Amino acid sequence: MSKHPVINFGILGCADIARKVSRAISLSPNSTLLAIASRSLDKARSFAAANGLPTDTRIYGSYSDLLDDPDVDAVYVPLPTSLHIEWAVAVAEKGKHVLLEKPVAMSVEEFDLIVRACERSGVQLMDGTMWMHHPRTARMKEFLTDGEAFGQLKAIHACFTFAVGADFLKNDIRVKPNLDGLGALGDIGWYCVRAILWVADFELPKTVTAQRGPVFNDAGVILSCGASLLWEDGKAATFNCSFLSHLTMDITAVGTKGTLHVHDFVVPFQEKEASYTAASGSWFNDLVTAWVPKPSEHIVNTDLPQEALMVKEFSSLVGDIKVKGLKPETKWPTLSRKTQLILDLVKRSIDKGYEPVDVVG
Amino acid sequence: MSKHPVINFGILGCADIARKVSRAISLSPNSTLLAIASRSLDKARSFAAANGLPTDTRIYGSYSDLLDDPDVDAVYVPLPTSLHIEWAVAVAEKGKHVLLEKPVAMSVEEFDLIVRACERSGVQLMDGTMWMHHPRTARMKEFLTDGEAFGQLKAIHACFTFAVGADFLKNDIRVKPNLDGLGALGDIGWYCVRAILWVADFELPKTVTAQRGPVFNDAGVILSCGASLLWEDGKAATFNCSFLSHLTMDITAVGTKGTLHVHDFVVPFQEKEASYTAASGSWFNDLVTAWVPKPSEHIVNTDLPQEALMVKEFSSLVGDIKVKGLKPETKWPTLSRKTQLILDLVKRSIDKGYEPVDVVG
């Protein structure tokens, strides 16, 4: 027990995504959902009932009350982005570890304040980018880092879109400037940028140039946009994200010797099995009427869904801090910060009339 | 016989691609390879022998000699791009129909001269974009034009790359400014642009903006580049083409209700069977842990390879002109011209420091 402590989670708010993560906490062997909080006790009670939470789950009618519970080790924060700065800092200042939904903040400056609060308290900070924890992700990375099979990285394209309905466009927090004010860029562009940086081993590009033609709502929130990233060594990436196009979720990575395709990188088509396609050393047959070799599909199974693996990884780091006295893992907030930085620069490039903006890490 | 005449082909030059097309002419039921020409008789003889052409194939030691053969109905022109203007016009002026390799010319102005020569002579002009003739292409188009299944087109991404060796980079005509001077943009960017226009029903975009970071060789020929296209109605496309990245051949088209993926659009993985993936009305399950429905793969078989179907279609149009007195089909040169126009504008945008350039059809 002391070697593998079970981490007690609290959840702030009853966002839709909290349903998925509360289940993930239950599925994760080193985690338990101890408490949930909403701004109203009724809403929290309804959430607990609707999601079949154990009857001993502690229910709080205010976020502060949950943070005052000394038994809560870690807090999952799925609140609207504009509230992250307030509540993630509050969680850290209570000495509790922070699992923070993406986008992590409204800007990298805000995120830096959250990071510093976590550092001061010695708590773990990780963002909620679930696909990073799928075993497929590690398998794809093996391919991408295989010099013989993939070669030198040259180009990346990422796309994440889904077509929302009229109600979303009118009422969802992701179209409200004072809530998830980064709109589609923050909500789903985040994944594209994370994917691109992940493929590029988190080397920051030299410049970010927004594509012309982003779509805004009347309140100025981005509903659709894209950008190009260019690195010092000449490799390049493009992405597009949109609330206005059918569900699409692609990473294409092209090296000198290989190509990777994945079409469900954020949420796999199915929970327990995911695949990707890899081609390596492909060329044409003699008359250029076929490929030799053809790309191959690789299937990766997982017992736990990726969101439970995320919780498990987070709880494992928290456990190491609690039991072994280790320091928080800085890798995760570093990845969060780089992702947020690129989002900020896409916005800045849009504001500058689609001029390239330099990336200063 | 008079209803389905067999068209007699001549081929100018012994380019590598002529091997594939000479076979295609043999496979096409309404076409026969009558004659080949090279600048040297020996080279033409070697080509005939190496490709098992019938012993009665007429062999010419000059392009002009072939054009003087009154039995030649149609000429396939796989010469370097810079020679198209001279020889395609010469073919047309001899009253012979023109099957012209891509890119069709060094510029749209040059291509217009070829078009006018063909119009004056009343001969058919078609470019050698083989994949347009694969039955899969028609099937994909059915999906893309299905308002219920695909909805309104929002975004397109196309990619065609292959990684060439040192010999190609030094000696191939596609890296020589005085031969295929449009480099990767002309050779493979052509396919990306054609694919984008094809998805967009050949509606021209409003602006073309080259992506930063194209790669040139010492002679100023493009080895790698990309661009963004933006339409009046807000739909957008990106593409990248490169001689420096592993073989990749993608079209992604995203509508409001559906998504199309194809990964071998130019040359199918295999000759007689090709597939594409379509998703329609996909959304997430309740907990956002899977897709409902998942994308589906659609397989399309073909008895004749796409290049033979291209020859067959071309010969059919030529036959209609010869036998029925029909006029040449203007659709094909119109598609060629639009493709060439966008290539020109990508180059112009690069020359203008990646500024957007307006498309004036």
PDB file of C-alpha atoms in Angstrom, chain B residues 119-222:
ATOM      1  CA  GLU B 119      -8.777  24.517 -81.522  1.00  0.00           C
ATOM      2  CA  ARG B 120      -7.607  25.711 -84.932  1.00  0.00           C
ATOM      3  CA  SER B 121      -7.025  22.110 -86.018  1.00  0.00           C
ATOM      4  CA  GLY B 122     -10.120  20.716 -84.322  1.00  0.00           C
ATOM      5  CA  VAL B 123      -8.092  18.102 -82.435  1.00  0.00           C
ATOM      6  CA  GLN B 124      -8.667  16.706 -78.980  1.00  0.00           C
ATOM      7  CA  LEU B 125      -6.331  17.819 -76.193  1.00  0.00           C
ATOM      8  CA  MET B 126      -6.090  15.952 -72.907  1.00  0.00           C
ATOM      9  CA  ASP B 127      -3.426  15.896 -70.233  1.00  0.00           C
ATOM     10  CA  GLY B 128      -1.904  12.731 -68.802  1.00  0.00           C
ATOM     11  CA  THR B 129      -3.404  12.865 -65.312  1.00  0.00           C
ATOM     12  CA  MET B 130      -4.186   9.179 -65.074  1.00  0.00           C
ATOM     13  CA  TRP B 131      -5.961   9.011 -61.735  1.00  0.00           C
ATOM     14  CA  MET B 132      -8.807  11.110 -63.067  1.00  0.00           C
ATOM     15  CA  HIS B 133      -9.811   8.029 -65.074  1.00  0.00           C
ATOM     16  CA  HIS B 134      -9.792   5.418 -62.301  1.00  0.00           C
ATOM     17  CA  PRO B 135     -13.324   4.254 -61.461  1.00  0.00           C
ATOM     18  CA  ARG B 136     -12.483   4.969 -57.829  1.00  0.00           C
ATOM     19  CA  THR B 137     -12.287   8.657 -58.708  1.00  0.00           C
ATOM     20  CA  ALA B 138     -15.891   8.638 -59.934  1.00  0.00           C
ATOM     21  CA  ARG B 139     -16.979   6.745 -56.820  1.00  0.00           C
ATOM     22  CA  MET B 140     -15.248   9.206 -54.528  1.00  0.00           C
ATOM     23  CA  LYS B 141     -16.891  12.038 -56.431  1.00  0.00           C
ATOM     24  CA  GLU B 142     -20.302  10.506 -55.831  1.00  0.00           C
ATOM     25  CA  PHE B 143     -19.592  10.659 -52.114  1.00  0.00           C
ATOM     26  CA  LEU B 144     -18.288  14.228 -52.283  1.00  0.00           C
ATOM     27  CA  THR B 145     -21.353  15.453 -54.162  1.00  0.00           C
ATOM     28  CA  ASP B 146     -23.827  13.684 -51.883  1.00  0.00           C
ATOM     29  CA  GLY B 147     -25.284  16.532 -49.883  1.00  0.00           C
ATOM     30  CA  GLU B 148     -26.613  14.194 -47.202  1.00  0.00           C
ATOM     31  CA  ALA B 149     -23.457  12.141 -46.800  1.00  0.00           C
ATOM     32  CA  PHE B 150     -20.765  14.787 -47.276  1.00  0.00           C
ATOM     33  CA  GLY B 151     -22.538  18.116 -46.951  1.00  0.00           C
ATOM     34  CA  GLN B 152     -20.864  21.354 -47.880  1.00  0.00           C
ATOM     35  CA  LEU B 153     -17.146  21.219 -48.650  1.00  0.00           C
ATOM     36  CA  LYS B 154     -15.047  23.040 -46.031  1.00  0.00           C
ATOM     37  CA  ALA B 155     -11.423  21.909 -46.228  1.00  0.00           C
ATOM     38  CA  ILE B 156      -9.050  19.954 -48.431  1.00  0.00           C
ATOM     39  CA  HIS B 157      -5.518  18.788 -47.827  1.00  0.00           C
ATOM     40  CA  ALA B 158      -3.420  17.134 -50.492  1.00  0.00           C
ATOM     41  CA  CYS B 159       0.087  15.827 -50.338  1.00  0.00           C
ATOM     42  CA  PHE B 160       2.313  14.154 -52.893  1.00  0.00           C
ATOM     43  CA  THR B 161       5.925  13.523 -52.038  1.00  0.00           C
ATOM     44  CA  PHE B 162       8.621  11.016 -52.862  1.00  0.00           C
ATOM     45  CA  ALA B 163      12.219  10.924 -51.790  1.00  0.00           C
ATOM     46  CA  VAL B 164      14.594  10.902 -54.728  1.00  0.00           C
ATOM     47  CA  GLY B 165      18.219   9.857 -54.681  1.00  0.00           C
ATOM     48  CA  ALA B 166      21.427  11.761 -55.339  1.00  0.00           C
ATOM     49  CA  ASP B 167      21.406  10.839 -59.031  1.00  0.00           C
ATOM     50  CA  PHE B 168      17.938  12.297 -59.535  1.00  0.00           C
ATOM     51  CA  LEU B 169      18.877  15.476 -57.691  1.00  0.00           C
ATOM     52  CA  LYS B 170      21.863  15.876 -60.008  1.00  0.00           C
ATOM     53  CA  ASN B 171      20.664  14.586 -63.357  1.00  0.00           C
ATOM     54  CA  ASP B 172      16.908  14.177 -63.663  1.00  0.00           C
ATOM     55  CA  ILE B 173      15.136  16.479 -66.108  1.00  0.00           C
ATOM     56  CA  ARG B 174      12.823  17.455 -63.254  1.00  0.00           C
ATOM     57  CA  VAL B 175      15.596  19.403 -61.531  1.00  0.00           C
ATOM     58  CA  LYS B 176      16.790  21.196 -64.675  1.00  0.00           C
ATOM     59  CA  PRO B 177      15.511  24.744 -65.219  1.00  0.00           C
ATOM     60  CA  ASN B 178      15.617  24.399 -69.021  1.00  0.00           C
ATOM     61  CA  LEU B 179      13.743  21.053 -69.072  1.00  0.00           C
ATOM     62  CA  ASP B 180      11.054  20.368 -66.432  1.00  0.00           C
ATOM     63  CA  GLY B 181      11.716  23.775 -64.952  1.00  0.00           C
ATOM     64  CA  LEU B 182       8.721  23.708 -62.609  1.00  0.00           C
ATOM     65  CA  GLY B 183      10.469  21.006 -60.571  1.00  0.00           C
ATOM     66  CA  ALA B 184       8.473  19.312 -57.821  1.00  0.00           C
ATOM     67  CA  LEU B 185       5.662  21.845 -58.183  1.00  0.00           C
ATOM     68  CA  GLY B 186       5.126  20.866 -61.810  1.00  0.00           C
ATOM     69  CA  ASP B 187       5.808  17.179 -61.476  1.00  0.00           C
ATOM     70  CA  ILE B 188       3.887  16.297 -58.317  1.00  0.00           C
ATOM     71  CA  GLY B 189       2.396  19.559 -57.058  1.00  0.00           C
ATOM     72  CA  TRP B 190       0.376  19.269 -60.278  1.00  0.00           C
ATOM     73  CA  TYR B 191      -1.432  16.276 -58.801  1.00  0.00           C
ATOM     74  CA  CYS B 192      -2.099  18.020 -55.508  1.00  0.00           C
ATOM     75  CA  VAL B 193      -3.556  21.039 -57.249  1.00  0.00           C
ATOM     76  CA  ARG B 194      -5.602  18.847 -59.578  1.00  0.00           C
ATOM     77  CA  ALA B 195      -6.903  16.911 -56.587  1.00  0.00           C
ATOM     78  CA  ILE B 196      -7.877  20.071 -54.758  1.00  0.00           C
ATOM     79  CA  LEU B 197      -9.646  21.505 -57.796  1.00  0.00           C
ATOM     80  CA  TRP B 198     -11.314  18.168 -58.443  1.00  0.00           C
ATOM     81  CA  VAL B 199     -12.691  18.067 -54.891  1.00  0.00           C
ATOM     82  CA  ALA B 200     -13.843  21.682 -55.297  1.00  0.00           C
ATOM     83  CA  ASP B 201     -15.667  20.864 -58.547  1.00  0.00           C
ATOM     84  CA  PHE B 202     -13.060  22.949 -60.371  1.00  0.00           C
ATOM     85  CA  GLU B 203     -14.296  26.165 -58.850  1.00  0.00           C
ATOM     86  CA  LEU B 204     -11.221  28.386 -58.782  1.00  0.00           C
ATOM     87  CA  PRO B 205     -10.109  29.755 -55.413  1.00  0.00           C
ATOM     88  CA  LYS B 206     -10.017  33.465 -54.683  1.00  0.00           C
ATOM     89  CA  THR B 207      -6.424  33.566 -53.535  1.00  0.00           C
ATOM     90  CA  VAL B 208      -3.334  31.383 -53.558  1.00  0.00           C
ATOM     91  CA  THR B 209      -0.681  31.834 -50.872  1.00  0.00           C
ATOM     92  CA  ALA B 210       2.583  29.905 -50.999  1.00  0.00           C
ATOM     93  CA  GLN B 211       3.833  28.494 -47.734  1.00  0.00           C
ATOM     94  CA  ARG B 212       7.110  29.741 -46.384  1.00  0.00           C
ATOM     95  CA  GLY B 213      10.111  27.462 -46.585  1.00  0.00           C
ATOM     96  CA  PRO B 214      10.143  26.086 -50.140  1.00  0.00           C
ATOM     97  CA  VAL B 215      13.383  24.314 -51.018  1.00  0.00           C
ATOM     98  CA  PHE B 216      15.214  25.130 -54.251  1.00  0.00           C
ATOM     99  CA  ASN B 217      18.252  23.558 -55.860  1.00  0.00           C
ATOM    100  CA  ASP B 218      21.256  25.630 -56.892  1.00  0.00           C
ATOM    101  CA  ALA B 219      19.676  26.297 -60.265  1.00  0.00           C
ATOM    102  CA  GLY B 220      16.558  27.719 -58.611  1.00  0.00           C
ATOM    103  CA  VAL B 221      14.287  24.758 -59.338  1.00  0.00           C
ATOM    104  CA  ILE B 222      11.684  23.941 -56.668  1.00  0.00           C
TER     105      ILE B 222
END
